[in-house]
XYZ file of C-alpha atoms in Angstrom:
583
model
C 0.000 0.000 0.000
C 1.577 3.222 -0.882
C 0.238 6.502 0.733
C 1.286 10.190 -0.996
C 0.794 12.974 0.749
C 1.878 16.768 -1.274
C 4.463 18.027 0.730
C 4.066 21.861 0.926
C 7.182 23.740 0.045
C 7.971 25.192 3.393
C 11.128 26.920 4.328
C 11.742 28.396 7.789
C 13.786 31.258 9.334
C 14.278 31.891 12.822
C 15.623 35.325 14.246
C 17.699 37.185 17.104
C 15.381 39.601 18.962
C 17.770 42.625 18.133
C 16.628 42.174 14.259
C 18.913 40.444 12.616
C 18.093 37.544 11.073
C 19.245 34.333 8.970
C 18.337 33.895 5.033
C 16.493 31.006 4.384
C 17.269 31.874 0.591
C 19.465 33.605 -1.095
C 17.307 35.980 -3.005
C 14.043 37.455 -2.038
C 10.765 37.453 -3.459
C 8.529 40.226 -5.524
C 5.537 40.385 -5.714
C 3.893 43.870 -7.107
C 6.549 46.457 -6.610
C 7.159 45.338 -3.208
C 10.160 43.126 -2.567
C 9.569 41.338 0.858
C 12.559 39.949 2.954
C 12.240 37.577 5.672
C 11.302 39.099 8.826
C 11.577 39.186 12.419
C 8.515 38.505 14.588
C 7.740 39.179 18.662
C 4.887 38.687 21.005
C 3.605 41.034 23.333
C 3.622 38.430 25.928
C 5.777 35.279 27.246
C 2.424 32.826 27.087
C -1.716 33.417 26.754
C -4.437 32.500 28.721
C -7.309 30.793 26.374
C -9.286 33.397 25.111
C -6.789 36.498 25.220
C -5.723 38.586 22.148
C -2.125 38.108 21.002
C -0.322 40.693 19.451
C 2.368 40.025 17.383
C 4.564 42.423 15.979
C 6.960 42.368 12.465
C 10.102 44.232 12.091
C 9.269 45.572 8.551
C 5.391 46.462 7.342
C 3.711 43.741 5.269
C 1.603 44.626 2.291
C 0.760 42.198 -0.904
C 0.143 38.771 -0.847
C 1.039 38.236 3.143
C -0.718 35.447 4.801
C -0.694 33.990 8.470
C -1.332 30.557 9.568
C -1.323 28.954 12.992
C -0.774 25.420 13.128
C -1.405 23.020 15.885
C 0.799 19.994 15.361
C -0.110 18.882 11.946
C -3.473 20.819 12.122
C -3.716 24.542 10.467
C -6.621 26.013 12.815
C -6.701 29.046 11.134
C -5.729 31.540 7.735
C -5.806 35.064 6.465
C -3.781 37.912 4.516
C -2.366 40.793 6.879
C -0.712 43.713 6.033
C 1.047 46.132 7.872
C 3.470 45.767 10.952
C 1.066 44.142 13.502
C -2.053 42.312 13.980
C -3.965 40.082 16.480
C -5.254 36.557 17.133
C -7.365 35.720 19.526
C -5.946 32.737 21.758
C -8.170 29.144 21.080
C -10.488 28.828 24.145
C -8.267 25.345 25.040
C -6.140 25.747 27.698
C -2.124 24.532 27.667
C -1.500 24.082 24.020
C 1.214 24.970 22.159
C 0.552 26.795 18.297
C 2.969 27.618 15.642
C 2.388 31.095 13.815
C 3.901 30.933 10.167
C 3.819 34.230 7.866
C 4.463 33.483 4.382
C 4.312 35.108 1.065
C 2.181 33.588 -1.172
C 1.446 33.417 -4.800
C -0.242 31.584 -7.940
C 2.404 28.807 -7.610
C 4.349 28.691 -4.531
C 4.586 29.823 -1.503
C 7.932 31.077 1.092
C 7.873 31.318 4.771
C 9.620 34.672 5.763
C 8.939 34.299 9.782
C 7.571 32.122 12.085
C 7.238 32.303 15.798
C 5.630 29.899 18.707
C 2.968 30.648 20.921
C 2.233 29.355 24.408
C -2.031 29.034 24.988
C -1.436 27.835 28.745
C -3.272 29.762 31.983
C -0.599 28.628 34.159
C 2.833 29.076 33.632
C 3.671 25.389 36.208
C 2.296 23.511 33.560
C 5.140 24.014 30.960
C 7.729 25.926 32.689
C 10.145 28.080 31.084
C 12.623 29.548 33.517
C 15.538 32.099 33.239
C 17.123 34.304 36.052
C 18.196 37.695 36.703
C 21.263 38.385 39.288
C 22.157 42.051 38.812
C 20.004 44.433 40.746
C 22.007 47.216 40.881
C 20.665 50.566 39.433
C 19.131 50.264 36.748
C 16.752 52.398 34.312
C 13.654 51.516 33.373
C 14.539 50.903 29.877
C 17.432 48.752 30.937
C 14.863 46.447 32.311
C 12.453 46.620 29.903
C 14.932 45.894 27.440
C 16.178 42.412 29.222
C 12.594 41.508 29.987
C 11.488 41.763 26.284
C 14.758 39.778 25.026
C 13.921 37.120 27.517
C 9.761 37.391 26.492
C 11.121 36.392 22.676
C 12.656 33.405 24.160
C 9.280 32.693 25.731
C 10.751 32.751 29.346
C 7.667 32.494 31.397
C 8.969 32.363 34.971
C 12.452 34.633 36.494
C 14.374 33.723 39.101
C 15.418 36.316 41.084
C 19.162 35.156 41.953
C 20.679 36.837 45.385
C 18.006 39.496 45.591
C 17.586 39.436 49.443
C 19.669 40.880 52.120
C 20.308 38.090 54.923
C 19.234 34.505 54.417
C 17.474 34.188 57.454
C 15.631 37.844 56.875
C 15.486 38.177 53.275
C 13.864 41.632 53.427
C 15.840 44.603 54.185
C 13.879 47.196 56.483
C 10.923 46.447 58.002
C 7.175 46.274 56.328
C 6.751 49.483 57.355
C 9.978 50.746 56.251
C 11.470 48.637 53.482
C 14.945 49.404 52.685
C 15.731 51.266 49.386
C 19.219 49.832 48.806
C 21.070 46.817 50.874
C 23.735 44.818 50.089
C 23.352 40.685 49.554
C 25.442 37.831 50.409
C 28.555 39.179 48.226
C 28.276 42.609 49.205
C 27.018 43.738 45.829
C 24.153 46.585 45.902
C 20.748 46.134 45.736
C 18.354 48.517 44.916
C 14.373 47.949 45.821
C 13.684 50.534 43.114
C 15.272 47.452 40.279
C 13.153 44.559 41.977
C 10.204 46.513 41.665
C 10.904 47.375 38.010
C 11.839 43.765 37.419
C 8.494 42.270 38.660
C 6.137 44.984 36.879
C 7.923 44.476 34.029
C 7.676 40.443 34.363
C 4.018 41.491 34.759
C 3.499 42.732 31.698
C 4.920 40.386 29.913
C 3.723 37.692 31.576
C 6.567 35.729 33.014
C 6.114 35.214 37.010
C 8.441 36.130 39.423
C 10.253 33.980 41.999
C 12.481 35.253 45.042
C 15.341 33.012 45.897
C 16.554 32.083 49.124
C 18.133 29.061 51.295
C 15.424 26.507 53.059
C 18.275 26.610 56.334
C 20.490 29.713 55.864
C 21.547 31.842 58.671
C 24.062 34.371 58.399
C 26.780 35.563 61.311
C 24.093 38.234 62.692
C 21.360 35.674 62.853
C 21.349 35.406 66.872
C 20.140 39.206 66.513
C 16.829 38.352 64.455
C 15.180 36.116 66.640
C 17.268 32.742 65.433
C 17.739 30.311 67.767
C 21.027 27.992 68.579
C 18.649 24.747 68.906
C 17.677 25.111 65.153
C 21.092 24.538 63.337
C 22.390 21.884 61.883
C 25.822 20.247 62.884
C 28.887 18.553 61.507
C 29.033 15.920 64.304
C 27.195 13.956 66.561
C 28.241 15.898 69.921
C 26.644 19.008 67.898
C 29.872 21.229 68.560
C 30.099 22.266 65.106
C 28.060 23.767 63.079
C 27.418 22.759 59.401
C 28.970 26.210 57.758
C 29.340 27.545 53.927
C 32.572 29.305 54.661
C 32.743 32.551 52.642
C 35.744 34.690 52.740
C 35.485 38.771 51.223
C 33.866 39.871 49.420
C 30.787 37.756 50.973
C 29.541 39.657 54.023
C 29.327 36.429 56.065
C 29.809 32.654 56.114
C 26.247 30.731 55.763
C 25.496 28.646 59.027
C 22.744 25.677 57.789
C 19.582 24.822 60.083
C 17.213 22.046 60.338
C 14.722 22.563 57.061
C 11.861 20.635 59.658
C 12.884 22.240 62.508
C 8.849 23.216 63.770
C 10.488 26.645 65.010
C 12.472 27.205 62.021
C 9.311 26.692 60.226
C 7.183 28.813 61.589
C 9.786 31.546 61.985
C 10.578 31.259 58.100
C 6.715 31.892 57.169
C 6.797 35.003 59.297
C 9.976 36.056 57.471
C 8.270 35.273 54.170
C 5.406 36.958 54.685
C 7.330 40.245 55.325
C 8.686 39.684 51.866
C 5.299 38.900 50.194
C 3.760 41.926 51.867
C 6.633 44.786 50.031
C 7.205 43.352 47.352
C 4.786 41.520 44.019
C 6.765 38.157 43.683
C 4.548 35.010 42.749
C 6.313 32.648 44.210
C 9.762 31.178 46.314
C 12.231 29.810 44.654
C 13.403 27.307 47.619
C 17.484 26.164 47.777
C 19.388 23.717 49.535
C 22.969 22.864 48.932
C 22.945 19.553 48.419
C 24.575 17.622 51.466
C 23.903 15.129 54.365
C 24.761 13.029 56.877
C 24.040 16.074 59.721
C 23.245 16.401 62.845
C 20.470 18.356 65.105
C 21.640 20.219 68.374
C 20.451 16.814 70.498
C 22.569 14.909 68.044
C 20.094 13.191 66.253
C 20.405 12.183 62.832
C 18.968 14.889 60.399
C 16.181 13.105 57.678
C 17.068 16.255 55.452
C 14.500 15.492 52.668
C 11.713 14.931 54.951
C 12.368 18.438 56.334
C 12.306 19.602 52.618
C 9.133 18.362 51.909
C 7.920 19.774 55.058
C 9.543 23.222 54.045
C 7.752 22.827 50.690
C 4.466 21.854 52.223
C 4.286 24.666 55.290
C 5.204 27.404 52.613
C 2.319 26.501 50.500
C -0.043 26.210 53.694
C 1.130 29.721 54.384
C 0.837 31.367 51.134
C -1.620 28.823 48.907
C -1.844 31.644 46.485
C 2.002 31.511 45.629
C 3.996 28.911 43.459
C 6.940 27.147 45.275
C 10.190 25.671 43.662
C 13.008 23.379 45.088
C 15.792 22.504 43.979
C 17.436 19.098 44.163
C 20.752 19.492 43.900
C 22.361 15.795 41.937
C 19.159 14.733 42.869
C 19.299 15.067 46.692
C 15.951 14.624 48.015
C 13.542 14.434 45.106
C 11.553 11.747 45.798
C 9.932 13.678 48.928
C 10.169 16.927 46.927
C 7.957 15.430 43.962
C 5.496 14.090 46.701
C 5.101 17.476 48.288
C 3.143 21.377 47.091
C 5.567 21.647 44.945
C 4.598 23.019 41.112
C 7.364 21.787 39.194
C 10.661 19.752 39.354
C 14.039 21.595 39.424
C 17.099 19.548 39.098
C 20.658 21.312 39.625
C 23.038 18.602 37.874
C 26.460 17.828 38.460
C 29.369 15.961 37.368
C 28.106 12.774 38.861
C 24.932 13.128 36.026
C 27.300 14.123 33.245
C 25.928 12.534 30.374
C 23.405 12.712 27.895
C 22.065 9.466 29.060
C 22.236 10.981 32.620
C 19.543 13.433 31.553
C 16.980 11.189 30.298
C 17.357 8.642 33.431
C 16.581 11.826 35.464
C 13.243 12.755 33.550
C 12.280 9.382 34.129
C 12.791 9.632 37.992
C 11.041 12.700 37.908
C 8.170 10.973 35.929
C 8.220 7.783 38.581
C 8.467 10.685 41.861
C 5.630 13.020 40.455
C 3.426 10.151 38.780
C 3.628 11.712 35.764
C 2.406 15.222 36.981
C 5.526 17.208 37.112
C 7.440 18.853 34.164
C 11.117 19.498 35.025
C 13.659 22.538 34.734
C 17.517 21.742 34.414
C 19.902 24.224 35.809
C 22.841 22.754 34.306
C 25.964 24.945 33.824
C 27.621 24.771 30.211
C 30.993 25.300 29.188
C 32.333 24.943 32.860
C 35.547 25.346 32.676
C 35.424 28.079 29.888
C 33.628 30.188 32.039
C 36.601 30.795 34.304
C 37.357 33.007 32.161
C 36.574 35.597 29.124
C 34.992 34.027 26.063
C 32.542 32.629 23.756
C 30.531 29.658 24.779
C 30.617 26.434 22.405
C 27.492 26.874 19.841
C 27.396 23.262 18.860
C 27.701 22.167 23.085
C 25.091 24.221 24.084
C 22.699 22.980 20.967
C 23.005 19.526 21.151
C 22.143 19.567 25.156
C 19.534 21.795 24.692
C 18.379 19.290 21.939
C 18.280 16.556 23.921
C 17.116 18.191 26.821
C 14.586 19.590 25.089
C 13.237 16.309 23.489
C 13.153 14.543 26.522
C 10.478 16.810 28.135
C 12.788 19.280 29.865
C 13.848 22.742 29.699
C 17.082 24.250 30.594
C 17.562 27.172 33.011
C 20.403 28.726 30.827
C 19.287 32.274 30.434
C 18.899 35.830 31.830
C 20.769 39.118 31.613
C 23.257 36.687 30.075
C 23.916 33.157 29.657
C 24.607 30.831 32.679
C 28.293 28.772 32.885
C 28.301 28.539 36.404
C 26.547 28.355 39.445
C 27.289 31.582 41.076
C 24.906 33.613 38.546
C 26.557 36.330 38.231
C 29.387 35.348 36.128
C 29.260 36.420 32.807
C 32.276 36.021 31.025
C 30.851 33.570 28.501
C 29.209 35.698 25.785
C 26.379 33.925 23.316
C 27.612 34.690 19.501
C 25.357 36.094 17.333
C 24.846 32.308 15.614
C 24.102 30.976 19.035
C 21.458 33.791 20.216
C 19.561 33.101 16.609
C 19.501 29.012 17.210
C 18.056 29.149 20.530
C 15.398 31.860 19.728
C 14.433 28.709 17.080
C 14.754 26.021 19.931
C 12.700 27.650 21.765
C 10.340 28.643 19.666
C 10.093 24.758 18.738
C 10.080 23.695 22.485
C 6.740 26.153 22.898
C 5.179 24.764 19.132
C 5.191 21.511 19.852
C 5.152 21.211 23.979
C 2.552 18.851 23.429
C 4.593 16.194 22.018
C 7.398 17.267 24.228
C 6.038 17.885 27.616
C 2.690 16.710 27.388
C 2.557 12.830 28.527
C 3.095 10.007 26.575
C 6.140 7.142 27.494
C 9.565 6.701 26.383
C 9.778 3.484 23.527
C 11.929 1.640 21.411
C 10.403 2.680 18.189
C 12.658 0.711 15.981
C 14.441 3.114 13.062
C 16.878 2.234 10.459
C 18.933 3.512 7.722
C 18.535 1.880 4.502
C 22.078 2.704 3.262
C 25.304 2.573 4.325
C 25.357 6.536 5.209
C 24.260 6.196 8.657
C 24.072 3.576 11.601
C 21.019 4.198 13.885
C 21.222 2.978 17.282
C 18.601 3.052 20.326
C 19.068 5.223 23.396
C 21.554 6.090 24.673
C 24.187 7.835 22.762
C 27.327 6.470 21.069
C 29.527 8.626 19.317
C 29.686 8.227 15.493
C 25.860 7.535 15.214
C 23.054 8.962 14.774
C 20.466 7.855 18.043
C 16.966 7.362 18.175
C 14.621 7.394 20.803
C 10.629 6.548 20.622
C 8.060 8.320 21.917
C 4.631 7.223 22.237
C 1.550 9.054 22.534
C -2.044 8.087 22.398
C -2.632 8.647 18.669
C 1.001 9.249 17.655
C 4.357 7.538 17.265
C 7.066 9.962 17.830
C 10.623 9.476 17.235
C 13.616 11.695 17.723
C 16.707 11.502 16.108
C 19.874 12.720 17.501
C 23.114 13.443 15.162
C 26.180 12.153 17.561
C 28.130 11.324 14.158
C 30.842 13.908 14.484
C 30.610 14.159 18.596
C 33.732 14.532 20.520
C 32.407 13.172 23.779
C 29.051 11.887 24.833
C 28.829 15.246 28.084
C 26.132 17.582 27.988
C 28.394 20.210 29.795
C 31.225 20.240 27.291
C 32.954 21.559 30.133
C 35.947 22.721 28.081
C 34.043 24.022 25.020
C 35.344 20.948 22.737
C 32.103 19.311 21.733
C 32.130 19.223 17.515
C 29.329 20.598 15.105
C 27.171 17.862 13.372
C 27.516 16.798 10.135
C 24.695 17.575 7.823
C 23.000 14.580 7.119
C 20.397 15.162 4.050
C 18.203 13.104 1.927
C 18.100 9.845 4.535
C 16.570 7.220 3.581
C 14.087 5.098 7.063
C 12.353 2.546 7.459
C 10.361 2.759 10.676
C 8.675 -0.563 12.596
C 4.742 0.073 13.309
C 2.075 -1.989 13.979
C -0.344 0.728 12.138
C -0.704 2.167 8.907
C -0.227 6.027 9.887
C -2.753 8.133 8.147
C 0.390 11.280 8.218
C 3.882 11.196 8.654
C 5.486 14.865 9.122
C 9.125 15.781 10.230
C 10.346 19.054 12.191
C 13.351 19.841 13.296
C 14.255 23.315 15.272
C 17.797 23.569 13.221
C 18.032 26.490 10.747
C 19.198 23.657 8.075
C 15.860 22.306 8.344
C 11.852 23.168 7.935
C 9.710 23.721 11.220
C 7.521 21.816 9.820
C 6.950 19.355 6.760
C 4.819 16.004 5.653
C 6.611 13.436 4.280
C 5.650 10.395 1.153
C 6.274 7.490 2.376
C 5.350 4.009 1.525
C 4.114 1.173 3.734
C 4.260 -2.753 4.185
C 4.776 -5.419 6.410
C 4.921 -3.819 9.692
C 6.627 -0.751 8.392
C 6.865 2.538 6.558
C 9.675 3.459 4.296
C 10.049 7.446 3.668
C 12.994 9.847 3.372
C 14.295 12.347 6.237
C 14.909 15.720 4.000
C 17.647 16.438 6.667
C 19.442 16.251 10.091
C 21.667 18.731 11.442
C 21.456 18.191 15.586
C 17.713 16.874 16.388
C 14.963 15.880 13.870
C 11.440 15.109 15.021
C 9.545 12.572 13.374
C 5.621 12.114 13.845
C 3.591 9.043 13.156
C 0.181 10.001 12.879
C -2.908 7.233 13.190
C-alpha cells in the first residue's frame, strides 16, 4: 500500500530579537513592486491565557500577498492575509497548548515562509515551565529592564528567578514592612536597589513571566542570633553538635552561611513570618526554595537529620502559608527528590552535576522525575555549560550548548540557561561567557520549537523503542543512549502518535552535555536519509520538524508502507529531527 501525501514547500527562518536575522534563501521574493525579505517577529507576551488577544509584531510592514497561519501539530486552525506591521489573534479557548504562527508570502504557484514564531495558549505558567534568572540588581533604568525583559519574552521565558536578591538569608527583606529598605547589600556585598526589583516584577508582569524570590530553606548568616534565630535550630557537623554545618565565605561575601534544620517546627514557623514580610513589600509570585545539596548532619540533640523529609515539610508549610504563591526546590544531583515530587511543589528543578554528566544521565533523570511526580511534574535543568570556559573571558561552544539543549529539550525538559546573560556557572553572576550572534539566533528557534510543539514534548506520553533504520550505508542508527559516530533514536509514544527523535552524535567529541571545556564538535549535515520505521499501524500522516536552521519547522513526508513498516525519506538532520507518526 503506498500513501502520498503533497508536501508543501515550506522553508523556515528563525531570528535574534535585536533584528537580525538568517536567510532562508538567497534571493528574495517580488511580488507587485514590493520586494519582501524575511522578517523578524515578537509577542507582546511570554504565554496566553485561552481566550486572550495576542499581538504580534513584524520588524518591517507587510503589504501584498502576506498570509498567516497557525498550526497546531499537523493541524492549520486558522488563515488570512495581513498587512502592515502588527495584527492580532485571539488565543483558542483550550487551555495549555502549544501553536505555531507561520507568515508566508504567497502566490499563484508557490509559496515562502519569511517568519515564524511559537505561541504558548497555557493559563498557568507550572504547567510548561520556562525559567531564566536575573542576578544584577544594581541601578538600573527603566529601559534597561524593559529591554532584558522583552529579550527574555522572545525566548518565551515564562517564569524569572530572582538570583541573590535578598539581604540576609534568614531575613530576606531589608527594612521592616513598614519601612522597606531602598538599597542593601546581599550575600557578596554587591548593591541592591528595591527601586530594580520593583521594576523587574512589573515588568515580568506585563509580559507575563512570574516572578520567583530566591533564598536558602536553612540559611543563617553571622548576625542571625540578633533576628530572633535560635542555637537549637542549626544543623551540625558531628554527633556531639559542637560544630556547626557552615558555607565558609571569605570577602567579598559579608558572612559565612550557618545551615539549620529545614523541619525544625520553630524554624518553620519563623521562616513563614519572614516570608510573609517579603510577600507583603514586594509583588513576587512565588519562592524559589534552595538547599545545597549535602547530608549526613546532625540536630543540636545529636540526632540524625532526615534532610528530605524536612524539605518536603519546608515545601508543604510554605504553600499552607501562602496557597496563592507557586513554590520551587531545587534538588541538587538529585538530593531529596523523591519527597520533593510528593510534596506542594509546582514543578521539578534539578541542579546537575558531574556525577549526572551525560546525555544518558539526563533522560534517566526525567524518568525519575516521571516515577516521583506520577507523571504530573514537568522538570527545569539548571545545568551549567561550558564549565571550565567560564573561568574566564569568552565565547561559549554553539554546537555544546545545541546539542544539550536538543536533547534536553526532546526529553520533556527545559534548561535554566538564560537571563541578563547566559549561565556557565553556578554563582549567577558570572558572565564572562558571551552567546555569539549564531548561538542567540539558534536558541530563539529552539525555543520557539520547544513552545510549538510542547505537546509532544512535555505533554505525557512514554519513552519506547520505536525501531528506526537507515537503509544505506550513510548512517548507523542505534537506540538510546548515545554512542559517538551515530546517529540515536529514541521513541516516543503518545495516544494517537508515534514519535521518534533523532539525535546526530556522528561527528561528537564526547558523549557530556556540559562540554565543560568548550570541545564538543558541530554535526555533520545529514540530508536526503533514507528510514524505514517498525509500526504496527498504517499512519494516516507522517510529518518531520526539526528546530535547526538547516531544516523546515515543519513538513509532511511520502512514504510508503508494508509489512509492519513505513519506508520514507528524512529531507535532513543537522542536531535533532522530530519525526511524527500520525494514526
Amino acid at each position: 500500500m503506498k500513501k502520498t501525501i503533497i508536501p508543501v514547500l515550506l522553508s523556515l527562518c528563525f531570528f535574534m530579537s535585536c533584528g537580525a536575522c538568517q536567510k532562508v534563501e538567497n534571493k528574495n521574493i517580488t511580488t507587485g513592486t514590493a520586494i519582501i525579505q524575511n522578517i523578524t517577529l515578537t509577542l507582546n507576551k511570554a504565554c496566553y491565557s485561552p481566550g486572550e488577544t495576542i499581538t504580534f509584531t513584524s520588524d518591517k510592514a507587510l503589504s501584498g500577498a502576506i498570509h498567516v497561519r497557525y498550526r497546531y501539530l499537523s493541524q492549520i486552525i486558522e488563515d488570512k492575509e495581513i498587512t502592515g506591521k502588527t495584527w492580532t489573534w485571539i488565543a483558542p479557548s483550550t487551555d495549555f497548548k502549544g501553536y505555531l504562527a507561520e507568515v508566508y508570502l504567497k502566490n499563484k504557484y508557490t509559496e515562502k515562509i519569511i517568519g515564524s514564531i511559537g505561541i504558548d495558549v497555557s493559563s498557568d505558567w507550572k504547567r510548561f515551565p520556562r525559567y531564566g534568572f536575573l542576578s544584577s540588581f544594581g541601578h538600573m533604568s527603566s529601559d534597561e529592564m524593559k529591554n532584558i525583559i522583552s529579550n527574555l519574552c522572545r525566548y518565551h521565558i515564562n517564569g524569572l528567578q530572582f538570583y541573590d536578591w535578598h539581604c540576609d538569608h534568614h531575613k530576606p527583606l531589608a527594612g521592616t514592612v513598614e519601612n522597606p529598605a531602598s538599597s542593601w547589600l546581599n550575600i557578596a556585598s554587591r548593591m541592591t536597589y528595591r527601586s530594580t526589583i520593583d521594576g523587574y516584577i512589573a515588568e515580568a508582569k506585563k509580559q507575563n513571566m512570574r516572578s520567583m524570590f530566591y533564598n536558602l530553606c536553612y540559611g543563617a548568616l553571622k548576625n542571625a542570633a540578633d533576628d530572633g534565630v535560635k542555637e537549637e535550630w542549626y544543623i551540625f557537623s558531628d554527633a556531639t553538635h559542637t560544630n556547626k554545618y557552615t558555607l565558609s565565605l571569605s570577602a567579598p561575601f559579608k558572612s559565612s552561611i550557618y545551615l539549620t534544620n529545614p523541619g525544625n517546627e520553630e524554624w518553620l514557623n519563623y521562616m513563614v513570618k519572614r516570608v510573609k514580610e517579603v510577600y507583603d513589600v514586594y509583588g513576587f509570585d512565588g519562592f524559589h526554595i534552595d538547599q545545597v545539596g549535602i547530608n549526613g548532619v546532625y540536630d543540636s540533640q545529636g540526632q540524625i537529620v532526615n534532610l528530605p523529609e524536612g524539605f518536603g515539610k519546608f515545601i508543604n508549610k510554605m504553600h499552607e502559608a501562602f496557597p496563592d504563591k507557586y513554590n520551587v526546590f531545587n534538588a541538587v544531583a538529585g538530593f531529596g527528590q523523591s519527597n520533593i515530587a510528593a510534596s506542594n511543589v509546582d514543578f521539578l528543578y534539578n541542579e546537575v552535576w558531574e556525577k549526572e554528566a551525560y546525555f544518558s544521565d539526563l533522560k534517566t533523570i526525567i524518568d525519575n522525575n516521571t516515577i516521583y511526580s506520577k507523571g504530573k511534574l514537568n522538570t527545569i535543568f539548571a545545568a551549567y555549560m561550558n564549565y571550565n570556559l567560564a573561568e574566564n573571558k569568552g565565547t561559549f561552544n554553539t554546537p555544546g550548548v545545541l546539542m544539550t539543549d536538543a536533547v534536553m529539550f526532546a526529553i520533556g525538559g527545559a534548561h535554566l540557561e538564560l537571563g541578563e546573560h547566559m549561565l556557565g556557572k553556578e554563582y549567577f553572576p558570572n558572565s564572562n561567557l558571551s552567546m555569539s550572534p549564531l548561538l542567540k539566533q539558534s536558541l530563539i528557534s529552539y525555543y520557539d520549537f520547544l513552545v510549538a510543539y510542547q505537546n509532544i514534548l512535555r505533554d505525557g506520553g512514554s519513552f519506547n523503542d520505536a525501531q528506526t533504520t537507515c537503509t544505506n550505508t550513510s548512517s548507523t542508527i542505534v537506540q538510546w543512549p548515545p554512542q559517538a559516530g551515530k546517529v540515536i533514536s529514541l521513541g516516543k509514544k503518545l495516544s494517537d502518535k508515534q514519535v521518534i527523535h533523532l539525535f546526530n552524535f556522528k561527528n561528537a567529541t564526547h558523549l557530556s552535555w556540559r562540554d565543560m571545556d568548550g570541545t564538543q564538535a558541530e554535526p555533520l549535515l545529514v540530508k536526503s536519509m533514507p528510514l524505514k520505521i517498525m509500526t504496527a499501524q498504517t499512519p494516516k500522516k507522517i510529518w518531520a520538524a526539526t528546530p535547526d536552521n538547516e531544516g523546515r519547522i515543519y513538513q509532511e513526508l511520502d512514504f510508503t508502507s508494508e509489512q509492519g513498516f513505513v519506508s520514507l525519506t528524512l529531507p535532513v538532520l543537522k542536531y535533532w529531527t522530530m519525526i511524527v507518526l500520525e494514526y
